[in-house]
mmCIF file of C-alpha atoms and ligand atoms in Angstrom:
data_model
loop_
_atom_site.group_PDB
_atom_site.id
_atom_site.type_symbol
_atom_site.label_atom_id
_atom_site.label_comp_id
_atom_site.label_asym_id
_atom_site.label_seq_id
_atom_site.Cartn_x
_atom_site.Cartn_y
_atom_site.Cartn_z
ATOM 1 C CA MET O 1440 26.676 41.309 2.713
ATOM 2 C CA ASN O 1441 28.462 41.646 -0.781
ATOM 3 C CA GLN O 1442 32.139 41.954 0.292
ATOM 4 C CA GLU O 1443 33.286 42.325 -3.341
ATOM 5 C CA VAL O 1444 31.337 45.429 -4.172
ATOM 6 C CA LYS O 1445 32.236 47.001 -0.747
ATOM 7 C CA THR O 1446 36.110 46.617 -1.095
ATOM 8 C CA THR O 1447 36.572 47.196 -4.668
ATOM 9 C CA PRO O 1448 37.890 51.021 -5.097
ATOM 10 C CA THR O 1449 35.011 52.852 -6.663
ATOM 11 C CA ALA O 1450 35.634 56.484 -6.282
ATOM 12 C CA LYS O 1451 33.688 57.161 -9.433
ATOM 13 C CA ASN O 1452 30.686 54.885 -8.687
ATOM 14 C CA GLY O 1453 30.313 56.277 -5.256
ATOM 15 C CA GLY O 1454 26.817 57.432 -5.951
ATOM 16 C CA ARG O 1455 25.811 54.124 -7.348
ATOM 17 C CA LEU O 1456 27.172 52.419 -4.202
ATOM 18 C CA PHE O 1457 25.050 54.520 -2.052
ATOM 19 C CA ARG O 1458 21.926 53.815 -4.034
ATOM 20 C CA ASN O 1459 22.698 49.954 -3.696
ATOM 21 C CA ASP O 1460 23.053 50.461 0.134
ATOM 22 C CA VAL O 1461 19.724 52.270 0.210
ATOM 23 C CA ILE O 1462 18.074 49.385 -1.602
ATOM 24 C CA PHE O 1463 19.859 46.942 0.534
ATOM 25 C CA ILE O 1464 18.744 48.546 3.584
ATOM 26 C CA VAL O 1465 15.037 48.904 2.255
ATOM 27 C CA ALA O 1466 15.276 45.158 1.365
ATOM 28 C CA LEU O 1467 16.410 44.192 4.761
ATOM 29 C CA LEU O 1468 13.721 46.499 6.480
ATOM 30 C CA LEU O 1469 11.046 44.718 4.304
ATOM 31 C CA LEU O 1470 12.382 41.259 5.166
ATOM 32 C CA VAL O 1471 12.557 42.293 8.728
ATOM 33 C CA SER O 1472 8.654 43.383 8.475
ATOM 34 C CA VAL O 1473 7.771 40.210 6.739
ATOM 35 C CA CYS O 1474 9.369 38.013 9.452
ATOM 36 C CA GLY O 1475 7.663 40.061 12.173
ATOM 37 C CA LEU O 1476 4.302 39.463 10.463
ATOM 38 C CA CYS O 1477 5.078 35.717 10.083
ATOM 39 C CA PHE O 1478 5.851 35.573 13.721
ATOM 40 C CA TYR O 1479 2.639 37.568 14.599
ATOM 41 C CA PHE O 1480 0.511 35.394 12.807
ATOM 42 C CA PHE O 1481 1.888 31.950 13.181
ATOM 43 C CA ARG O 1482 3.263 32.335 16.902
ATOM 44 C CA GLY O 1483 0.953 34.850 18.477
ATOM 45 C CA GLU O 1484 -2.181 32.934 18.679
ATOM 46 C CA GLY O 1485 -2.648 30.326 21.491
ATOM 47 C CA ASP O 1486 -4.873 27.497 21.404
ATOM 48 C CA LYS O 1487 -5.194 26.302 24.959
ATOM 49 C CA VAL O 1488 -5.508 27.894 28.411
ATOM 50 C CA VAL O 1489 -3.791 26.385 31.657
ATOM 51 C CA VAL O 1490 -5.315 27.359 34.821
ATOM 52 C CA THR O 1491 -3.041 26.991 37.899
ATOM 53 C CA VAL O 1492 -4.211 27.327 41.514
ATOM 54 C CA ASP O 1493 -1.453 28.350 44.074
ATOM 55 C CA GLY O 1494 1.231 26.901 41.525
ATOM 56 C CA LYS O 1495 -0.438 23.592 41.040
ATOM 57 C CA GLU O 1496 -2.271 22.993 37.655
ATOM 58 C CA PHE O 1497 -6.020 23.112 38.051
ATOM 59 C CA GLY O 1498 -6.964 22.318 34.403
ATOM 60 C CA THR O 1499 -6.282 22.828 30.713
ATOM 61 C CA TYR O 1500 -8.886 24.006 28.247
ATOM 62 C CA SER O 1501 -8.988 24.434 24.578
ATOM 63 C CA LEU O 1502 -9.668 27.969 23.308
ATOM 64 C CA ALA O 1503 -11.565 26.263 20.441
ATOM 65 C CA GLU O 1504 -14.334 25.067 22.656
ATOM 66 C CA ASP O 1505 -16.623 27.445 24.562
ATOM 67 C CA VAL O 1506 -16.471 26.425 28.193
ATOM 68 C CA ARG O 1507 -17.323 27.877 31.558
ATOM 69 C CA VAL O 1508 -15.289 26.869 34.470
ATOM 70 C CA GLU O 1509 -15.984 27.513 38.041
ATOM 71 C CA ILE O 1510 -12.434 27.774 39.804
ATOM 72 C CA ARG O 1511 -13.085 27.218 43.493
ATOM 73 C CA THR O 1512 -10.218 27.846 45.830
ATOM 74 C CA GLY O 1513 -9.679 28.530 49.407
ATOM 75 C CA GLY O 1514 -10.039 26.143 52.476
ATOM 76 C CA GLU O 1515 -13.703 25.604 52.044
ATOM 77 C CA ALA O 1516 -13.957 26.543 48.318
ATOM 78 C CA GLU O 1517 -15.534 29.648 49.196
ATOM 79 C CA GLU O 1518 -13.471 31.637 46.877
ATOM 80 C CA LEU O 1519 -14.593 31.525 43.246
ATOM 81 C CA ASN O 1520 -13.329 32.595 39.692
ATOM 82 C CA VAL O 1521 -15.635 31.839 36.708
ATOM 83 C CA LEU O 1522 -13.406 31.533 33.720
ATOM 84 C CA VAL O 1523 -15.164 31.604 30.261
ATOM 85 C CA ILE O 1524 -13.631 30.661 27.039
ATOM 86 C CA LYS O 1525 -15.815 32.039 24.264
ATOM 87 C CA ASP O 1526 -15.021 32.826 20.402
ATOM 88 C CA GLY O 1527 -11.359 31.763 21.101
ATOM 89 C CA GLN O 1528 -10.805 34.073 23.950
ATOM 90 C CA ALA O 1529 -10.590 33.598 27.846
ATOM 91 C CA TYR O 1530 -11.581 35.783 30.436
ATOM 92 C CA VAL O 1531 -12.884 35.916 33.982
ATOM 93 C CA GLU O 1532 -16.527 36.581 34.147
ATOM 94 C CA THR O 1533 -16.961 36.859 37.761
ATOM 95 C CA ALA O 1534 -14.919 36.573 40.873
ATOM 96 C CA THR O 1535 -15.255 37.028 44.599
ATOM 97 C CA CYS O 1536 -11.881 38.420 45.273
ATOM 98 C CA PRO O 1537 -11.605 41.723 47.013
ATOM 99 C CA ASP O 1538 -9.794 43.624 44.298
ATOM 100 C CA GLY O 1539 -11.623 42.362 41.291
ATOM 101 C CA ILE O 1540 -8.651 42.823 38.991
ATOM 102 C CA CYS O 1541 -8.964 39.464 37.241
ATOM 103 C CA ALA O 1542 -12.592 40.125 36.375
ATOM 104 C CA GLY O 1543 -11.772 43.591 34.876
ATOM 105 C CA HIS O 1544 -8.835 42.043 32.783
ATOM 106 C CA LYS O 1545 -9.607 42.153 29.063
ATOM 107 C CA PRO O 1546 -10.031 38.722 27.410
ATOM 108 C CA ILE O 1547 -6.659 37.034 26.419
ATOM 109 C CA SER O 1548 -6.025 34.829 23.381
ATOM 110 C CA ARG O 1549 -2.397 35.345 22.472
ATOM 111 C CA GLU O 1550 0.530 33.086 23.667
ATOM 112 C CA GLY O 1551 1.931 33.968 26.813
ATOM 113 C CA GLU O 1552 -0.887 36.248 27.857
ATOM 114 C CA SER O 1553 -2.211 35.784 31.188
ATOM 115 C CA ILE O 1554 -4.858 36.633 33.758
ATOM 116 C CA VAL O 1555 -3.698 36.682 37.540
ATOM 117 C CA CYS O 1556 -5.906 36.909 40.426
ATOM 118 C CA LEU O 1557 -3.580 37.466 43.406
ATOM 119 C CA PRO O 1558 -6.001 37.193 46.204
ATOM 120 C CA HIS O 1559 -7.049 33.582 45.104
ATOM 121 C CA LYS O 1560 -3.739 32.744 43.710
ATOM 122 C CA VAL O 1561 -5.273 31.753 40.341
ATOM 123 C CA VAL O 1562 -3.258 32.200 37.220
ATOM 124 C CA ILE O 1563 -4.879 31.692 33.799
ATOM 125 C CA THR O 1564 -2.286 31.511 30.765
ATOM 126 C CA VAL O 1565 -2.538 31.112 27.218
ATOM 127 C CA TYR O 1566 -0.120 28.638 25.479
ATOM 128 C CA ALA O 1567 0.223 27.398 21.969
ATOM 129 C CA THR O 1568 0.663 23.617 21.333
ATOM 130 C CA GLU O 1569 4.261 23.003 20.113
ATOM 131 C CA GLU O 1570 3.262 21.357 16.858
ATOM 132 C CA LYS O 1571 1.785 24.552 15.733
ATOM 133 C CA ASP O 1572 5.299 26.236 15.836
ATOM 134 C CA ALA O 1573 6.167 28.070 12.533
ATOM 135 C CA PRO O 1574 8.820 26.538 10.421
ATOM 136 C CA ASP O 1575 12.337 27.965 10.914
ATOM 137 C CA ILE O 1576 12.841 30.997 8.632
ATOM 138 C CA VAL O 1577 16.475 31.057 7.285
ATOM 139 C CA VAL O 1578 17.642 34.570 6.630
HETATM 140 ZN ZN1 ZN M 2942 -9.316 38.222 41.382
#
């Protein structure tokens, strides 16, 4: 940081230097916290949901619009996951898979969150569109 202050011989001013260091550390911690908050608010929220089945894209849906999607998979479309987007959150309302893990998953809305249905090879992931990226923060 301030190279001059640190390299100047200041035996008498030791106490003051220490206080400056504390202020510097507190300021740094505050800065880190603020950056963390910015990251949380600007980058955390996703705005679209991408559904893939067996690695192939099934559909993309906006989190802003309430929608109910039937994801039918399996040889004769006998497997079903019902994806519901409501109030900016996505969740699996019902599913015919044996484990029911996907239907029991809490609603997702943050970038990178996903609901996976292993038996049906269905993956539902929240993404944020790139234009919404926060401006670069120069420290
Ligand atoms: Zn499932």
